[in-house]
């Protein structure tokens, strides 16, 4: 995730939007768009106010293959004891995680009941 939503550039604006990712700022995926033809202005700059911006959907079907890519920021997998690491891939689906949402704001969700119910904020686990 890298906490990306609808960044204007490839770099994430808020590395703490959903969780403390400490990831490389250029890693991760953006939320999907459904603009026709694109979500860019006349200068080619991403415009999150375009009709369809942030409204794209990803669909996966049984038997389909999902490619996952990432970059490791500080080295990994070397025989050097100082750069050993473990990659953890986590995922969840709406049917098993009610309330899961991307949100529309790149601000961090407030740690309050009001924040937990405000759909502008992304949320991947309940407030407890």
PDB file of C-alpha atoms in Angstrom:
ATOM      1  CA  UNK A   1       0.000   0.000   0.000  1.00  0.00           C
ATOM      2  CA  UNK A   2       2.661   2.478   1.073  1.00  0.00           C
ATOM      3  CA  UNK A   3      -0.252   4.657   2.206  1.00  0.00           C
ATOM      4  CA  UNK A   4      -0.811   6.010  -1.315  1.00  0.00           C
ATOM      5  CA  UNK A   5      -4.155   7.342  -2.419  1.00  0.00           C
ATOM      6  CA  UNK A   6      -4.243   9.785  -5.348  1.00  0.00           C
ATOM      7  CA  UNK A   7      -0.810  11.372  -5.303  1.00  0.00           C
ATOM      8  CA  UNK A   8       0.004  14.043  -7.898  1.00  0.00           C
ATOM      9  CA  UNK A   9       3.513  12.604  -8.252  1.00  0.00           C
ATOM     10  CA  UNK A  10       4.815   9.068  -7.789  1.00  0.00           C
ATOM     11  CA  UNK A  11       5.906   9.867  -4.227  1.00  0.00           C
ATOM     12  CA  UNK A  12       3.547   9.317  -1.306  1.00  0.00           C
ATOM     13  CA  UNK A  13       2.544  12.550   0.489  1.00  0.00           C
ATOM     14  CA  UNK A  14       1.711  11.049   3.885  1.00  0.00           C
ATOM     15  CA  UNK A  15       3.626   7.912   4.918  1.00  0.00           C
ATOM     16  CA  UNK A  16       1.429   7.708   8.042  1.00  0.00           C
ATOM     17  CA  UNK A  17      -1.997   7.914   6.335  1.00  0.00           C
ATOM     18  CA  UNK A  18      -3.116   4.401   7.339  1.00  0.00           C
ATOM     19  CA  UNK A  19      -0.096   3.027   9.194  1.00  0.00           C
ATOM     20  CA  UNK A  20       3.605   3.719   9.778  1.00  0.00           C
ATOM     21  CA  UNK A  21       4.896   2.153   6.562  1.00  0.00           C
ATOM     22  CA  UNK A  22       8.472   3.481   6.591  1.00  0.00           C
ATOM     23  CA  UNK A  23       8.515   2.471   2.934  1.00  0.00           C
ATOM     24  CA  UNK A  24      10.373   4.092   0.072  1.00  0.00           C
ATOM     25  CA  UNK A  25       8.277   7.142  -0.925  1.00  0.00           C
ATOM     26  CA  UNK A  26       8.048   5.987  -4.562  1.00  0.00           C
ATOM     27  CA  UNK A  27       6.789   2.491  -3.742  1.00  0.00           C
ATOM     28  CA  UNK A  28       3.221   1.280  -3.637  1.00  0.00           C
ATOM     29  CA  UNK A  29       0.161   1.647  -5.788  1.00  0.00           C
ATOM     30  CA  UNK A  30      -2.273   4.506  -6.326  1.00  0.00           C
ATOM     31  CA  UNK A  31      -6.036   4.125  -5.938  1.00  0.00           C
ATOM     32  CA  UNK A  32      -7.716   3.294  -9.251  1.00  0.00           C
ATOM     33  CA  UNK A  33      -9.315   5.929 -11.487  1.00  0.00           C
ATOM     34  CA  UNK A  34     -12.173   5.797 -13.975  1.00  0.00           C
ATOM     35  CA  UNK A  35     -11.637   9.060 -15.904  1.00  0.00           C
ATOM     36  CA  UNK A  36     -12.346   9.303 -19.614  1.00  0.00           C
ATOM     37  CA  UNK A  37      -9.815   9.606 -21.152  1.00  0.00           C
ATOM     38  CA  UNK A  38      -7.450  10.396 -18.227  1.00  0.00           C
ATOM     39  CA  UNK A  39      -7.412  12.161 -14.848  1.00  0.00           C
ATOM     40  CA  UNK A  40      -4.874  14.737 -16.051  1.00  0.00           C
ATOM     41  CA  UNK A  41      -5.224  18.424 -16.774  1.00  0.00           C
ATOM     42  CA  UNK A  42      -4.015  20.103 -19.986  1.00  0.00           C
ATOM     43  CA  UNK A  43      -0.431  20.082 -18.643  1.00  0.00           C
ATOM     44  CA  UNK A  44      -0.513  16.328 -17.965  1.00  0.00           C
ATOM     45  CA  UNK A  45      -0.696  16.835 -14.182  1.00  0.00           C
ATOM     46  CA  UNK A  46      -2.911  14.447 -12.227  1.00  0.00           C
ATOM     47  CA  UNK A  47      -6.163  16.139 -11.204  1.00  0.00           C
ATOM     48  CA  UNK A  48      -8.041  14.418  -8.375  1.00  0.00           C
ATOM     49  CA  UNK A  49     -11.116  16.617  -9.051  1.00  0.00           C
ATOM     50  CA  UNK A  50     -11.747  15.144 -12.527  1.00  0.00           C
ATOM     51  CA  UNK A  51     -14.965  13.111 -12.897  1.00  0.00           C
ATOM     52  CA  UNK A  52     -14.076   9.464 -12.195  1.00  0.00           C
ATOM     53  CA  UNK A  53     -10.909  10.213 -10.189  1.00  0.00           C
ATOM     54  CA  UNK A  54     -10.537   7.667  -7.388  1.00  0.00           C
ATOM     55  CA  UNK A  55     -13.569   5.733  -8.598  1.00  0.00           C
ATOM     56  CA  UNK A  56     -11.811   2.911 -10.413  1.00  0.00           C
ATOM     57  CA  UNK A  57     -12.376  -0.683  -9.359  1.00  0.00           C
ATOM     58  CA  UNK A  58     -10.051  -3.653  -9.431  1.00  0.00           C
ATOM     59  CA  UNK A  59     -11.646  -7.024 -10.021  1.00  0.00           C
ATOM     60  CA  UNK A  60     -10.048 -10.376  -9.368  1.00  0.00           C
ATOM     61  CA  UNK A  61     -11.494 -13.688 -10.406  1.00  0.00           C
ATOM     62  CA  UNK A  62     -10.832 -17.205  -9.198  1.00  0.00           C
ATOM     63  CA  UNK A  63      -7.777 -18.542 -10.984  1.00  0.00           C
ATOM     64  CA  UNK A  64      -6.504 -15.106 -11.994  1.00  0.00           C
ATOM     65  CA  UNK A  65      -2.918 -14.024 -11.316  1.00  0.00           C
ATOM     66  CA  UNK A  66      -2.054 -10.853  -9.424  1.00  0.00           C
ATOM     67  CA  UNK A  67       1.446  -9.494 -10.023  1.00  0.00           C
ATOM     68  CA  UNK A  68       2.959  -7.719  -7.014  1.00  0.00           C
ATOM     69  CA  UNK A  69       6.032  -5.490  -7.289  1.00  0.00           C
ATOM     70  CA  UNK A  70       8.044  -3.618  -4.690  1.00  0.00           C
ATOM     71  CA  UNK A  71      11.406  -1.969  -4.191  1.00  0.00           C
ATOM     72  CA  UNK A  72      13.451  -2.452  -1.036  1.00  0.00           C
ATOM     73  CA  UNK A  73      14.860   0.836   0.168  1.00  0.00           C
ATOM     74  CA  UNK A  74      17.832  -0.261   2.284  1.00  0.00           C
ATOM     75  CA  UNK A  75      18.953  -3.596   0.897  1.00  0.00           C
ATOM     76  CA  UNK A  76      17.558  -7.026   1.623  1.00  0.00           C
ATOM     77  CA  UNK A  77      18.387 -10.660   1.110  1.00  0.00           C
ATOM     78  CA  UNK A  78      22.136 -10.326   1.178  1.00  0.00           C
ATOM     79  CA  UNK A  79      24.360 -12.674   3.136  1.00  0.00           C
ATOM     80  CA  UNK A  80      25.353  -9.666   5.248  1.00  0.00           C
ATOM     81  CA  UNK A  81      23.724  -9.981   8.710  1.00  0.00           C
ATOM     82  CA  UNK A  82      23.067  -6.219   8.784  1.00  0.00           C
ATOM     83  CA  UNK A  83      20.627  -6.277   5.848  1.00  0.00           C
ATOM     84  CA  UNK A  84      18.517  -9.371   6.437  1.00  0.00           C
ATOM     85  CA  UNK A  85      14.796  -8.770   6.300  1.00  0.00           C
ATOM     86  CA  UNK A  86      11.423 -10.405   5.991  1.00  0.00           C
ATOM     87  CA  UNK A  87       8.789  -9.368   3.444  1.00  0.00           C
ATOM     88  CA  UNK A  88       5.248  -9.642   4.783  1.00  0.00           C
ATOM     89  CA  UNK A  89       2.376  -9.456   2.317  1.00  0.00           C
ATOM     90  CA  UNK A  90      -0.969  -8.746   3.928  1.00  0.00           C
ATOM     91  CA  UNK A  91      -4.307  -8.436   2.213  1.00  0.00           C
ATOM     92  CA  UNK A  92      -7.958  -8.355   3.087  1.00  0.00           C
ATOM     93  CA  UNK A  93     -11.304  -8.159   1.357  1.00  0.00           C
ATOM     94  CA  UNK A  94     -14.434  -6.182   2.126  1.00  0.00           C
ATOM     95  CA  UNK A  95     -16.486  -9.305   2.823  1.00  0.00           C
ATOM     96  CA  UNK A  96     -14.243 -10.257   5.754  1.00  0.00           C
ATOM     97  CA  UNK A  97     -13.392  -6.713   6.881  1.00  0.00           C
ATOM     98  CA  UNK A  98     -16.531  -4.546   7.121  1.00  0.00           C
ATOM     99  CA  UNK A  99     -15.630  -0.860   7.006  1.00  0.00           C
ATOM    100  CA  UNK A 100     -12.510  -1.356   4.864  1.00  0.00           C
ATOM    101  CA  UNK A 101     -12.091   1.738   2.700  1.00  0.00           C
ATOM    102  CA  UNK A 102      -9.529   3.781   0.736  1.00  0.00           C
ATOM    103  CA  UNK A 103     -10.929   7.142   1.796  1.00  0.00           C
ATOM    104  CA  UNK A 104     -10.612  10.348  -0.205  1.00  0.00           C
ATOM    105  CA  UNK A 105      -8.175  12.284   2.000  1.00  0.00           C
ATOM    106  CA  UNK A 106      -4.426  11.807   2.302  1.00  0.00           C
ATOM    107  CA  UNK A 107      -4.631  13.016   5.913  1.00  0.00           C
ATOM    108  CA  UNK A 108      -4.162  10.478   8.705  1.00  0.00           C
ATOM    109  CA  UNK A 109      -7.406   9.191  10.204  1.00  0.00           C
ATOM    110  CA  UNK A 110      -8.047  10.776  13.628  1.00  0.00           C
ATOM    111  CA  UNK A 111      -7.854   8.301  16.511  1.00  0.00           C
ATOM    112  CA  UNK A 112     -11.456   9.030  17.511  1.00  0.00           C
ATOM    113  CA  UNK A 113     -14.895   7.494  17.028  1.00  0.00           C
ATOM    114  CA  UNK A 114     -15.782  10.407  14.745  1.00  0.00           C
ATOM    115  CA  UNK A 115     -12.698   9.737  12.631  1.00  0.00           C
ATOM    116  CA  UNK A 116     -13.530   6.038  12.392  1.00  0.00           C
ATOM    117  CA  UNK A 117     -16.955   6.819  10.943  1.00  0.00           C
ATOM    118  CA  UNK A 118     -15.811   9.597   8.578  1.00  0.00           C
ATOM    119  CA  UNK A 119     -15.550   8.018   5.116  1.00  0.00           C
ATOM    120  CA  UNK A 120     -13.090  10.662   3.849  1.00  0.00           C
ATOM    121  CA  UNK A 121     -10.374   8.806   5.770  1.00  0.00           C
ATOM    122  CA  UNK A 122      -8.970   5.475   4.680  1.00  0.00           C
ATOM    123  CA  UNK A 123      -9.414   2.667   7.197  1.00  0.00           C
ATOM    124  CA  UNK A 124      -8.115  -0.909   7.175  1.00  0.00           C
ATOM    125  CA  UNK A 125      -8.882  -2.002  10.719  1.00  0.00           C
ATOM    126  CA  UNK A 126     -11.486  -1.002  13.295  1.00  0.00           C
ATOM    127  CA  UNK A 127     -10.904   1.565  16.024  1.00  0.00           C
ATOM    128  CA  UNK A 128     -10.471  -0.435  19.252  1.00  0.00           C
TER     129      UNK A 128
END
